[in-house]
XYZ file of C-alpha atoms in Angstrom:
374
model
C 38.681 -3.606 5.469
C 35.042 -4.565 5.374
C 32.715 -5.019 8.316
C 33.533 -8.406 9.859
C 29.994 -9.800 10.112
C 29.356 -12.664 7.657
C 27.080 -15.655 7.334
C 29.175 -18.629 6.286
C 27.156 -21.332 4.510
C 28.614 -24.833 4.568
C 27.169 -26.575 1.525
C 28.855 -29.853 2.462
C 26.856 -29.805 5.715
C 23.712 -29.130 3.694
C 24.402 -32.154 1.525
C 25.128 -34.251 4.619
C 21.785 -33.281 6.154
C 19.919 -34.096 2.950
C 21.564 -37.523 2.760
C 20.694 -38.030 6.425
C 17.034 -37.223 5.734
C 16.956 -39.632 2.820
C 18.629 -42.380 4.873
C 15.971 -41.994 7.559
C 13.233 -42.583 4.979
C 14.876 -44.919 2.447
C 11.679 -46.297 0.925
C 10.462 -42.943 -0.379
C 11.896 -39.841 -2.000
C 12.743 -36.629 -0.199
C 11.907 -33.164 -1.431
C 14.406 -30.513 -0.446
C 12.354 -27.650 0.958
C 14.059 -24.376 0.036
C 11.241 -21.884 0.545
C 11.911 -18.493 2.183
C 15.276 -18.200 0.428
C 16.251 -21.648 1.719
C 15.406 -20.588 5.269
C 17.717 -17.608 4.886
C 20.646 -19.541 3.416
C 20.227 -18.564 -0.250
C 17.806 -20.596 -2.346
C 19.735 -20.730 -5.597
C 23.076 -21.615 -4.011
C 21.431 -24.326 -1.905
C 19.473 -25.683 -4.868
C 22.625 -25.896 -6.960
C 24.398 -27.717 -4.123
C 21.565 -30.262 -3.865
C 20.602 -30.573 -7.529
C 22.375 -33.887 -8.022
C 20.938 -35.373 -4.808
C 17.365 -34.144 -4.507
C 14.859 -35.485 -7.041
C 12.653 -32.415 -6.460
C 12.495 -29.145 -4.558
C 9.654 -27.455 -2.694
C 8.894 -23.743 -2.413
C 6.012 -21.646 -1.147
C 5.063 -19.699 -4.254
C 5.577 -19.329 -7.975
C 7.982 -16.385 -7.598
C 10.383 -18.610 -5.692
C 10.084 -21.272 -8.378
C 10.716 -18.747 -11.155
C 13.938 -17.597 -9.484
C 15.194 -21.178 -9.395
C 14.317 -21.802 -13.037
C 16.027 -18.550 -14.050
C 19.087 -19.733 -12.125
C 19.268 -22.935 -14.163
C 17.550 -25.379 -11.780
C 15.576 -27.906 -13.824
C 14.583 -30.381 -11.074
C 10.836 -30.675 -10.463
C 9.543 -28.019 -8.052
C 6.431 -28.347 -5.873
C 4.367 -25.281 -4.959
C 3.464 -26.086 -1.355
C 0.756 -23.409 -1.155
C -0.446 -24.078 -4.671
C -1.352 -21.209 -6.946
C -2.948 -17.961 -5.825
C -4.617 -16.952 -9.097
C -6.015 -18.878 -12.035
C -3.726 -16.842 -14.286
C -0.713 -18.658 -12.831
C -1.647 -21.968 -14.448
C -0.030 -21.331 -17.856
C 3.179 -20.345 -16.059
C 3.007 -23.444 -13.861
C 2.707 -25.474 -17.023
C 5.528 -23.714 -18.876
C 7.874 -23.973 -15.893
C 7.046 -27.638 -15.383
C 5.922 -27.195 -11.776
C 3.928 -29.467 -9.517
C 1.208 -27.889 -7.434
C -0.672 -28.506 -4.239
C -4.399 -27.856 -4.196
C -6.261 -27.065 -1.011
C -9.354 -25.117 -2.096
C -12.365 -25.779 -4.283
C -11.647 -22.856 -6.587
C -8.210 -24.310 -7.411
C -9.829 -27.582 -8.441
C -12.304 -25.740 -10.674
C -9.462 -23.763 -12.238
C -7.427 -26.904 -12.935
C -10.361 -28.699 -14.514
C -11.152 -25.701 -16.705
C -7.547 -25.353 -17.851
C -6.421 -27.087 -21.058
C -2.753 -27.933 -20.544
C -0.523 -29.368 -23.240
C 0.662 -31.874 -20.639
C -1.204 -32.868 -17.478
C -0.018 -31.081 -14.332
C 1.144 -33.140 -11.310
C -1.174 -32.356 -8.394
C -0.929 -32.995 -4.656
C -4.241 -32.808 -2.813
C -3.985 -31.376 0.679
C -6.187 -32.737 3.465
C -6.752 -30.738 6.619
C -6.093 -33.497 9.136
C -5.956 -31.191 12.128
C -3.544 -28.327 11.464
C -6.547 -26.182 10.400
C -4.510 -24.026 8.108
C -4.692 -25.223 4.482
C -6.480 -28.283 3.178
C -9.838 -29.808 2.313
C -12.026 -31.000 5.166
C -12.336 -34.769 5.292
C -15.956 -34.765 4.151
C -14.939 -33.175 0.835
C -11.796 -35.160 0.137
C -13.175 -38.216 -1.646
C -15.267 -36.128 -4.034
C -12.312 -33.841 -4.821
C -9.936 -36.751 -5.255
C -12.146 -38.555 -7.756
C -12.922 -35.410 -9.727
C -9.202 -34.947 -10.282
C -8.567 -38.638 -10.830
C -11.205 -38.626 -13.559
C -9.396 -35.863 -15.491
C -6.143 -37.508 -16.646
C -5.831 -35.054 -19.536
C -5.543 -32.203 -17.031
C -3.886 -33.601 -13.916
C -1.581 -36.513 -13.138
C 0.470 -38.079 -10.347
C -2.097 -37.402 -7.653
C -0.670 -37.557 -4.143
C -2.268 -37.030 -0.772
C -0.519 -34.522 1.455
C -1.126 -32.997 4.859
C 0.726 -31.223 7.635
C 1.287 -32.308 11.219
C 0.692 -29.733 13.931
C 2.591 -31.486 16.739
C 5.078 -33.943 15.236
C 7.808 -32.095 17.160
C 6.123 -32.507 20.542
C 6.971 -34.962 23.289
C 3.251 -35.578 23.876
C 2.061 -37.594 20.830
C -1.723 -37.774 21.331
C -2.778 -35.143 18.790
C -0.145 -36.289 16.334
C -1.456 -39.856 16.559
C -4.986 -38.600 15.934
C -3.867 -36.869 12.744
C -1.879 -39.903 11.635
C -4.823 -42.268 12.094
C -6.987 -40.050 9.901
C -4.324 -39.825 7.223
C -3.684 -43.568 7.168
C -7.403 -44.245 6.817
C -7.728 -41.857 3.879
C -4.565 -43.058 2.157
C -5.881 -46.618 2.309
C -9.364 -45.624 1.224
C -8.113 -43.699 -1.804
C -5.144 -45.989 -2.482
C -3.148 -42.756 -2.508
C 0.606 -42.236 -2.401
C 1.388 -39.768 0.365
C 3.607 -36.838 1.302
C 3.140 -36.334 5.032
C 6.485 -36.150 6.824
C 7.911 -32.711 7.555
C 11.261 -32.371 9.358
C 10.134 -33.509 12.830
C 8.168 -36.426 11.380
C 11.121 -37.395 9.204
C 13.332 -37.429 12.293
C 11.014 -39.038 14.824
C 8.097 -40.835 13.203
C 9.078 -43.387 10.527
C 5.442 -44.506 10.265
C 4.724 -41.189 8.506
C 7.279 -41.734 5.740
C 5.554 -42.011 2.394
C 6.206 -41.960 -1.316
C 7.554 -38.456 -0.746
C 8.804 -36.706 2.383
C 9.610 -33.045 2.773
C 12.489 -32.213 5.113
C 12.848 -28.484 5.624
C 14.539 -26.923 8.654
C 16.508 -30.105 9.340
C 18.378 -29.628 6.064
C 19.926 -26.518 7.567
C 21.091 -28.275 10.733
C 18.414 -27.123 13.150
C 16.710 -29.672 15.411
C 12.924 -29.085 15.362
C 12.153 -31.655 18.074
C 11.203 -30.733 21.626
C 13.560 -33.482 22.738
C 16.581 -34.406 20.639
C 16.936 -38.002 19.468
C 19.730 -39.948 17.799
C 18.491 -38.893 14.368
C 18.424 -35.173 15.140
C 21.840 -35.347 16.797
C 23.212 -36.415 13.407
C 22.502 -33.004 11.849
C 25.283 -30.525 11.041
C 24.892 -26.728 11.199
C 24.884 -25.107 7.774
C 24.980 -21.400 8.668
C 27.606 -19.890 10.946
C 26.930 -16.260 11.793
C 30.321 -14.813 12.640
C 31.742 -11.420 13.525
C 34.538 -9.876 15.633
C 35.035 -7.743 18.702
C 35.654 -4.192 17.490
C 36.136 -2.468 20.877
C 36.638 -3.336 24.546
C 35.322 -1.416 27.531
C 36.987 -1.761 30.943
C 34.308 -0.961 33.521
C 34.078 -0.861 37.266
C 31.349 -2.519 39.307
C 27.859 -1.066 39.117
C 28.111 0.348 35.580
C 25.116 0.040 33.220
C 25.723 -1.364 29.728
C 23.657 -0.551 26.644
C 20.290 1.071 26.085
C 18.239 1.424 29.223
C 21.062 0.103 31.375
C 19.396 -3.280 31.575
C 22.623 -5.090 32.491
C 24.795 -3.716 35.266
C 28.316 -4.918 35.873
C 28.346 -7.033 39.065
C 32.096 -6.496 39.496
C 34.940 -4.919 37.514
C 34.266 -6.181 33.991
C 35.554 -6.314 30.428
C 32.871 -5.775 27.811
C 33.443 -6.684 24.167
C 31.583 -4.725 21.506
C 30.629 -6.952 18.559
C 29.787 -5.811 15.016
C 26.294 -7.338 14.769
C 22.855 -6.119 15.687
C 19.179 -6.207 14.936
C 19.836 -4.233 11.747
C 21.547 -7.402 10.556
C 18.724 -9.636 11.741
C 20.133 -10.685 15.109
C 17.144 -10.835 17.450
C 16.696 -7.713 19.574
C 14.851 -9.827 22.145
C 18.010 -11.732 23.086
C 18.146 -11.830 26.870
C 21.158 -11.112 29.019
C 23.042 -14.385 29.144
C 22.295 -15.404 25.555
C 25.340 -17.517 24.612
C 27.995 -16.599 22.068
C 31.413 -18.072 21.362
C 34.438 -15.777 21.618
C 37.554 -17.386 20.142
C 35.744 -20.699 20.576
C 34.971 -20.126 24.272
C 31.502 -19.591 25.674
C 30.554 -16.076 26.636
C 27.244 -14.269 26.978
C 25.398 -11.200 25.839
C 25.341 -8.390 28.400
C 22.880 -5.604 27.647
C 20.312 -4.938 24.949
C 21.140 -5.652 21.318
C 21.531 -2.419 19.331
C 20.928 -1.880 15.620
C 24.534 -2.403 14.554
C 26.275 -3.739 17.676
C 25.858 -5.997 20.660
C 27.905 -6.358 23.809
C 29.308 -9.472 25.455
C 30.883 -10.105 28.841
C 34.509 -11.203 28.321
C 35.642 -10.667 31.903
C 36.556 -14.317 32.281
C 38.318 -14.473 28.905
C 41.475 -12.421 29.525
C 43.158 -13.406 26.271
C 40.346 -12.036 24.107
C 40.113 -8.512 22.781
C 39.793 -6.433 19.646
C 39.819 -8.741 16.624
C 38.699 -11.812 18.566
C 36.280 -13.843 16.484
C 32.697 -14.103 17.706
C 30.418 -16.940 16.654
C 26.815 -15.919 17.181
C 25.638 -19.371 16.142
C 27.044 -22.254 14.146
C 30.471 -23.911 14.157
C 33.521 -21.982 15.270
C 36.865 -22.589 13.564
C 38.020 -24.262 16.804
C 35.381 -26.933 16.240
C 33.124 -25.694 19.043
C 29.451 -25.528 18.054
C 26.785 -23.135 19.296
C 23.391 -24.374 18.175
C 21.029 -21.838 16.643
C 18.307 -23.673 18.561
C 19.982 -22.785 21.884
C 20.285 -19.150 20.853
C 16.626 -19.120 19.792
C 15.489 -20.339 23.201
C 17.226 -17.375 24.837
C 15.397 -15.075 22.419
C 11.981 -16.634 23.121
C 11.709 -17.653 19.481
C 12.598 -20.520 17.157
C 15.515 -21.169 14.841
C 13.335 -20.601 11.764
C 12.927 -16.948 12.784
C 16.624 -16.390 13.397
C 17.789 -18.050 10.184
C 15.238 -16.434 7.883
C 15.753 -13.098 9.633
C 19.408 -12.612 8.649
C 19.148 -9.517 6.469
C 20.657 -8.869 3.019
C 23.403 -6.567 4.289
C 25.049 -9.620 5.859
C 27.176 -11.250 3.127
C 26.634 -14.982 2.595
C 29.890 -16.784 1.877
C 29.559 -20.289 0.510
C 32.011 -23.138 0.634
C 31.788 -26.819 -0.181
C 29.049 -28.323 -2.288
C 29.308 -30.690 -5.194
C 31.956 -28.598 -6.906
C 33.681 -27.355 -3.710
C 33.654 -23.830 -5.115
C 33.690 -20.888 -2.705
C 31.217 -18.155 -3.628
C 29.833 -15.019 -2.052
C 26.384 -13.440 -2.337
């Protein structure tokens, strides 16, 4: 028998979440953002599951785009960080990619390049994130330089990134949005502004293109859930089993450093999962898990290959009991990865992208309803 820890990927849930994103912004088109190995879910499998729904995909870099092309994905692909070297331009052209530009040198490289077909370009404005993008005082000059080179670039779009679209306090978000609306009107530019939280909560940001990311995988990026985010379905279920049970008296320390001490006679389940699999070592005592569909909690520090849970109040559980670390249990009970992340003082993005390669991904559903494993 193999180690029981697996990451089950529900491709039907992925397709549901994409349709949900598109329904929230029906007057534009939605990229499917599958950077960082589709947020840990497997980029090629997710791209294949969405290929008939998504008019285009988005990745961070050309290596991610190459892997999709080599896997048979022929949908348009946007490079969200653009290109890192001038030498990438012939490959961008041959792969049929779209590229963001955010720096002067990229513009110079594009205008010096002689493509067989003009390259679609999305111009990034720094509207307040202060990460990538042209400052506002340079934007009009950059925009018109590219607009005046139709033999080199085409399909110019204006893009930006919101710093606080997930927040309950909207002041800074509104400041960014006002700037972006003014520039879109001034340039008569089609836009791509809405990330996952803006797609879910701010319909006024929806443009010609939108770019849902983490929401596709069933995680709610909002500080406060709304009706739209409650419509998401979890895509990854991280599941294992109890492989041993310890019967302990009161006052016994559990795990490295003895951080958790039994308050009374206790049953402790040992689970085959640890930080060597990508489960967060910073999980606090009390971090929720589901054991046979019932809520339990972590007791003691997470080890490399194992973690321990308090099953004192679950007398019918034992060796072989299934443990859902996040996602949807076979009983129908759901443990949100967002709830787990809060107990780890992190965010769902970190947990999902952190699941390591030794954890098998098992896929089910999708457009062909074919089960696969990677």
